Short mmCIF file of C-alpha atoms and ligand atoms in Angstrom, two decimals:
data_model
loop_
_atom_site.label_atom_id
_atom_site.label_comp_id
_atom_site.label_asym_id
_atom_site.label_seq_id
_atom_site.Cartn_x
_atom_site.Cartn_y
_atom_site.Cartn_z
CA MET A 117 45.94 28.06 33.82
CA LYS A 118 49.36 28.62 32.28
CA ILE A 119 51.17 25.53 31.02
CA ALA A 120 54.91 24.75 30.82
CA LEU A 121 56.57 21.75 29.18
CA THR A 122 59.88 20.18 30.14
CA ILE A 123 61.71 17.97 27.65
CA ALA A 124 64.42 16.44 29.81
CA GLY A 125 66.05 13.37 31.27
CA SER A 126 64.60 11.33 34.11
CA ASP A 127 66.41 11.59 37.44
CA PRO A 128 64.94 9.01 39.85
CA THR A 129 66.17 11.03 42.86
CA GLY A 130 63.91 13.91 41.83
CA GLY A 131 66.78 16.32 42.42
CA ALA A 132 67.27 17.11 38.73
CA GLY A 133 65.67 16.20 35.42
CA PHE A 134 62.01 16.44 34.57
CA GLN A 135 60.97 15.38 38.07
CA ALA A 136 62.63 18.48 39.55
CA ASP A 137 61.25 20.67 36.76
CA LEU A 138 57.69 19.53 37.49
CA LYS A 139 58.09 20.36 41.18
CA VAL A 140 59.29 23.85 40.28
CA PHE A 141 56.38 24.40 37.87
CA LYS A 142 53.94 23.29 40.56
CA SER A 143 55.40 25.56 43.20
CA LEU A 144 55.07 28.54 40.85
CA GLY A 145 51.44 27.74 40.05
CA VAL A 146 52.07 26.60 36.48
CA TYR A 147 50.64 23.34 35.09
CA GLY A 148 53.54 21.04 34.15
CA LEU A 149 53.89 18.74 31.14
CA SER A 150 56.89 16.42 30.77
CA ILE A 151 58.45 14.52 27.89
CA PRO A 152 61.34 12.24 28.91
CA SER A 153 64.24 12.46 26.42
CA ALA A 154 66.47 9.91 28.19
CA LEU A 155 66.40 7.84 31.37
CA THR A 156 69.22 7.80 33.89
CA ALA A 157 70.09 5.15 36.47
CA GLN A 158 71.05 7.50 39.26
CA ASN A 159 71.25 8.10 42.99
CA THR A 160 72.58 11.01 45.02
CA ALA A 161 76.13 9.71 44.51
CA GLY A 162 75.94 9.87 40.71
CA VAL A 163 74.74 8.56 37.37
CA SER A 164 75.60 4.90 36.65
CA ASP A 165 73.87 4.52 33.28
CA ILE A 166 71.83 6.40 30.72
CA LEU A 167 69.31 5.16 28.17
CA GLU A 168 68.31 7.17 25.12
CA LEU A 169 64.71 6.86 24.02
CA PRO A 170 64.25 5.60 20.45
CA ALA A 171 63.96 8.66 18.18
CA SER A 172 60.67 7.49 16.66
CA PHE A 173 59.08 7.07 20.09
CA PHE A 174 60.41 10.42 21.29
CA SER A 175 58.94 12.04 18.19
CA ALA A 176 55.59 10.36 18.83
CA GLU A 177 55.61 11.53 22.47
CA LEU A 178 55.97 15.13 21.32
CA ASP A 179 53.47 14.98 18.46
CA THR A 180 50.82 13.24 20.52
CA LEU A 181 51.08 15.78 23.32
CA LEU A 182 51.43 18.86 21.14
CA GLN A 183 48.54 17.98 18.83
CA ASP A 184 46.36 18.36 21.91
CA ILE A 185 47.99 20.93 24.20
CA HIS A 186 49.86 24.17 23.45
CA PRO A 187 52.31 25.04 26.27
CA ASP A 188 52.92 28.73 27.05
CA ALA A 189 56.64 28.03 27.53
CA LEU A 190 59.01 25.07 27.37
CA LYS A 191 62.48 24.07 28.45
CA THR A 192 64.98 21.46 27.40
CA GLY A 193 67.42 19.63 29.67
CA ILE A 194 69.33 16.50 28.62
CA LEU A 195 68.98 15.94 24.87
CA TYR A 196 71.16 12.90 24.51
CA SER A 197 71.81 12.66 20.76
CA PRO A 198 71.92 14.85 17.65
CA ASP A 199 68.82 12.96 16.38
CA ILE A 200 66.84 13.91 19.48
CA ILE A 201 67.97 17.54 19.13
CA GLY A 202 66.91 17.59 15.47
CA ILE A 203 63.46 16.26 16.41
CA VAL A 204 63.00 18.96 19.08
CA ALA A 205 63.93 21.68 16.56
CA GLN A 206 61.47 20.25 14.02
CA LYS A 207 58.60 20.09 16.56
CA ILE A 208 59.25 23.61 17.81
CA LYS A 209 58.80 24.88 14.26
CA GLY A 210 55.97 22.49 13.39
CA HIS A 211 53.91 23.30 16.49
CA SER A 212 54.87 27.03 16.62
CA LEU A 213 56.20 26.78 20.18
CA GLN A 214 57.23 30.04 21.88
CA ASN A 215 59.29 30.85 24.95
CA LEU A 216 61.94 28.15 24.60
CA VAL A 217 64.48 27.92 27.42
CA ILE A 218 67.51 25.72 26.74
CA ASP A 219 69.56 24.36 29.62
CA PRO A 220 72.44 22.96 27.55
CA VAL A 221 73.30 20.13 29.94
CA THR A 222 76.57 18.38 29.10
CA VAL A 223 77.75 16.65 32.27
CA SER A 224 76.09 15.58 35.52
CA SER A 225 76.87 17.31 38.80
CA THR A 226 79.19 14.39 39.50
CA GLY A 227 81.04 14.73 36.18
CA ILE A 228 79.42 12.04 33.99
CA SER A 229 78.87 12.93 30.32
CA LEU A 230 75.17 13.34 29.53
CA VAL A 231 75.54 13.88 25.79
CA ARG A 232 76.77 11.88 22.82
CA ASP A 233 79.26 13.11 20.22
CA GLY A 234 77.86 15.79 17.95
CA CYS A 235 75.35 17.15 20.47
CA LEU A 236 77.11 20.42 21.14
CA GLU A 237 77.26 21.27 17.45
CA ALA A 238 73.64 20.17 16.92
CA LEU A 239 72.42 22.29 19.86
CA LYS A 240 74.28 25.31 18.53
CA VAL A 241 73.11 24.96 14.94
CA TYR A 242 69.56 23.60 15.27
CA LEU A 243 68.25 24.73 18.63
CA PHE A 244 70.00 27.87 19.90
CA PRO A 245 68.51 30.01 17.09
CA HIS A 246 64.99 29.23 18.39
CA ALA A 247 65.74 29.99 22.04
CA LYS A 248 64.36 32.86 24.05
CA VAL A 249 66.93 32.05 26.74
CA ILE A 250 69.88 29.69 27.10
CA THR A 251 71.30 29.02 30.57
CA PRO A 252 74.77 27.44 30.30
CA ASN A 253 76.86 27.21 33.43
CA ILE A 254 80.46 28.37 33.27
CA TYR A 255 81.73 24.96 32.23
CA GLU A 256 79.18 24.68 29.40
CA ALA A 257 79.74 28.28 28.29
CA SER A 258 83.43 27.55 28.08
CA VAL A 259 82.92 24.34 26.09
CA PHE A 260 80.60 26.08 23.59
CA THR A 261 82.79 29.14 23.06
CA GLY A 262 86.33 27.94 23.66
CA ILE A 263 86.76 30.81 26.15
CA ASN A 264 88.55 29.96 29.37
CA ILE A 265 86.35 31.54 32.05
CA ASP A 266 88.10 32.83 35.17
CA ASN A 267 86.31 36.07 35.98
CA GLU A 268 83.26 38.22 35.30
CA LYS A 269 84.73 39.72 32.13
CA ASP A 270 85.29 36.22 30.69
CA MET A 271 81.66 35.38 31.54
CA LYS A 272 80.51 38.48 29.64
CA ASP A 273 82.71 37.66 26.64
CA ALA A 274 81.33 34.10 26.57
CA ALA A 275 77.74 35.40 26.87
CA MET A 276 78.27 37.72 23.89
CA ARG A 277 79.79 34.97 21.79
CA LEU A 278 76.98 32.56 22.70
CA ARG A 279 74.37 35.13 21.70
CA GLY A 280 76.02 35.11 18.26
CA PHE A 281 74.65 31.56 17.85
CA GLY A 282 71.11 32.95 17.82
CA PRO A 283 69.37 32.92 21.23
CA GLU A 284 67.62 36.15 22.27
CA THR A 285 69.16 36.09 25.74
CA VAL A 286 72.09 34.25 27.31
CA ILE A 287 72.47 33.70 31.05
CA VAL A 288 75.85 32.29 32.08
CA THR A 289 75.40 30.86 35.55
CA GLY A 290 77.62 29.80 38.39
CA GLY A 291 80.44 32.27 38.49
CA HIS A 292 82.20 31.93 41.81
CA LEU A 293 83.95 35.17 42.47
CA LYS A 294 85.10 36.22 45.92
CA HIS A 295 82.23 35.34 48.25
CA ALA A 296 79.50 35.77 45.68
CA ALA A 297 77.80 33.45 43.20
CA ILE A 298 77.39 35.45 40.02
CA ASP A 299 75.22 34.93 36.95
CA ILE A 300 75.53 37.17 33.89
CA LEU A 301 72.57 37.94 31.62
CA TRP A 302 73.17 39.37 28.15
CA ASP A 303 70.29 40.29 25.85
CA GLY A 304 72.22 42.34 23.31
CA ARG A 305 71.34 45.61 25.08
CA GLU A 306 72.55 45.65 28.65
CA PHE A 307 74.28 43.22 30.99
CA LEU A 308 72.48 42.24 34.17
CA THR A 309 74.62 40.78 36.94
CA LEU A 310 72.74 38.58 39.39
CA GLU A 311 74.58 38.11 42.62
CA SER A 312 73.92 36.02 45.71
CA GLU A 313 75.93 34.86 48.66
CA ARG A 314 78.06 31.89 47.78
CA ALA A 315 76.75 28.73 49.44
CA GLU A 316 79.19 26.17 50.78
CA GLY A 317 79.07 22.62 49.43
CA GLU A 318 77.75 20.96 46.29
CA TYR A 319 74.08 20.79 45.41
CA HIS A 320 72.39 18.59 42.85
CA GLY A 321 69.81 20.14 40.53
CA THR A 322 70.52 23.85 40.71
CA GLY A 323 70.79 24.23 36.91
CA CYS A 324 67.52 22.36 36.31
CA ALA A 325 65.71 24.45 38.93
CA PHE A 326 67.09 27.74 37.61
CA SER A 327 65.97 27.09 34.03
CA SER A 328 62.60 25.73 35.21
CA VAL A 329 61.81 28.87 37.20
CA ILE A 330 62.60 30.97 34.13
CA THR A 331 60.35 28.75 32.00
CA ALA A 332 57.47 28.96 34.48
CA CYS A 333 57.87 32.74 34.79
CA LEU A 334 57.85 33.17 30.99
CA ALA A 335 54.67 31.07 30.88
CA LEU A 336 53.19 33.44 33.48
CA GLY A 337 54.03 36.46 31.31
CA TYR A 338 57.08 37.88 33.09
CA ASP A 339 59.85 39.24 30.89
CA VAL A 340 63.24 37.54 30.77
CA ARG A 341 64.96 39.90 33.23
CA GLU A 342 62.19 39.57 35.82
CA SER A 343 62.22 35.80 35.31
CA ALA A 344 65.99 35.62 35.84
CA VAL A 345 65.80 37.64 39.07
CA LYS A 346 63.05 35.35 40.38
CA ALA A 347 65.05 32.26 39.38
CA LYS A 348 68.14 33.45 41.25
CA GLU A 349 66.09 34.08 44.38
CA PHE A 350 64.19 30.78 44.11
CA VAL A 351 67.35 28.68 43.71
CA GLY A 352 69.09 30.55 46.56
CA ASN A 353 66.20 29.72 48.88
CA ALA A 354 66.04 26.11 47.68
CA MET A 355 69.77 25.73 48.40
CA LYS A 356 69.26 27.05 51.93
CA SER A 357 66.67 24.35 52.56
CA ALA A 358 68.53 21.58 50.65
CA VAL A 359 68.23 18.11 52.15
CA SER A 360 70.45 15.04 52.47
CA ILE A 361 68.18 12.20 51.35
CA GLY A 362 70.93 9.73 50.48
CA LYS A 363 74.64 9.13 50.94
CA GLY A 364 75.77 11.53 48.19
CA MET A 365 75.03 15.13 47.27
CA LYS A 366 72.35 17.23 48.89
CA VAL A 367 69.28 17.83 46.73
CA LEU A 368 67.28 21.03 46.58
CA ASN A 369 64.12 20.92 48.62
CA LEU A 370 61.80 21.89 45.75
O1 LIG B 1737 72.10 18.54 36.45
C1 LIG B 1737 72.08 18.09 35.16
C2 LIG B 1737 71.12 16.97 34.98
C3 LIG B 1737 70.02 17.15 34.20
N1 LIG B 1737 69.10 16.18 34.00
C4 LIG B 1737 69.24 14.96 34.56
C5 LIG B 1737 70.33 14.71 35.35
C6 LIG B 1737 71.30 15.73 35.57
C7 LIG B 1737 72.44 15.47 36.43
O2 LIG B 1737 72.71 14.43 36.92
O3 LIG B 1737 70.45 13.50 35.89
C8 LIG B 1737 68.23 13.91 34.31
#
């Protein structure tokens, strides 16, 4: 059986974070491993607090797991401090991990910061060069590149600049143009534009689900383009069947 690892924050609602990632892995027939990198106090209305795991414990979590099991692919979500990011980079090299997908999470769907100072720089310098794929949304792509993103051309410019930081492929997600939701993939050869009907409303967990599908598909042996197409379709379907489980945002029905 193929195995995928998520290194991500805990979201008690199960809409995002490692809980959502594990559901996606399961539904794609991939065995899921999870290493919490931070815990959030959260409900469907938002994040009220966040707790970073001690770096030494986080490091032990990874070593203990990876001395025993070699995942076929892995993804990162919230990495709350530069120390945590440095540890992930070190373990990726030390345990020769392949097929790294980075979802460079910076803020929650409700606008709360999910990273400490210095994280953006640390992600760029220490982790992006090891990535097979990074999946920033428009906001994150703009923060990392300084490009103000208003249209598809801006998304392409940002994707090209982001690839300069070292990842093999960049997928900028969440472009809302006309009636379509657009994602742009850039692998240094050819752009791929993924388009779906724009869904009304706000959904919690779409970024986590998108990067998890890609991770599971890479573990299964699909190439990055095939994985991205499957991720777009999967998230579109999950949005159609999203559920209101609390008083806040809808969550994807993963
Ligand atoms: O959607 C980004 C995200 C990722 N991971 C966790 C989260 C959130 C948003 O709230 O809570 C754990």
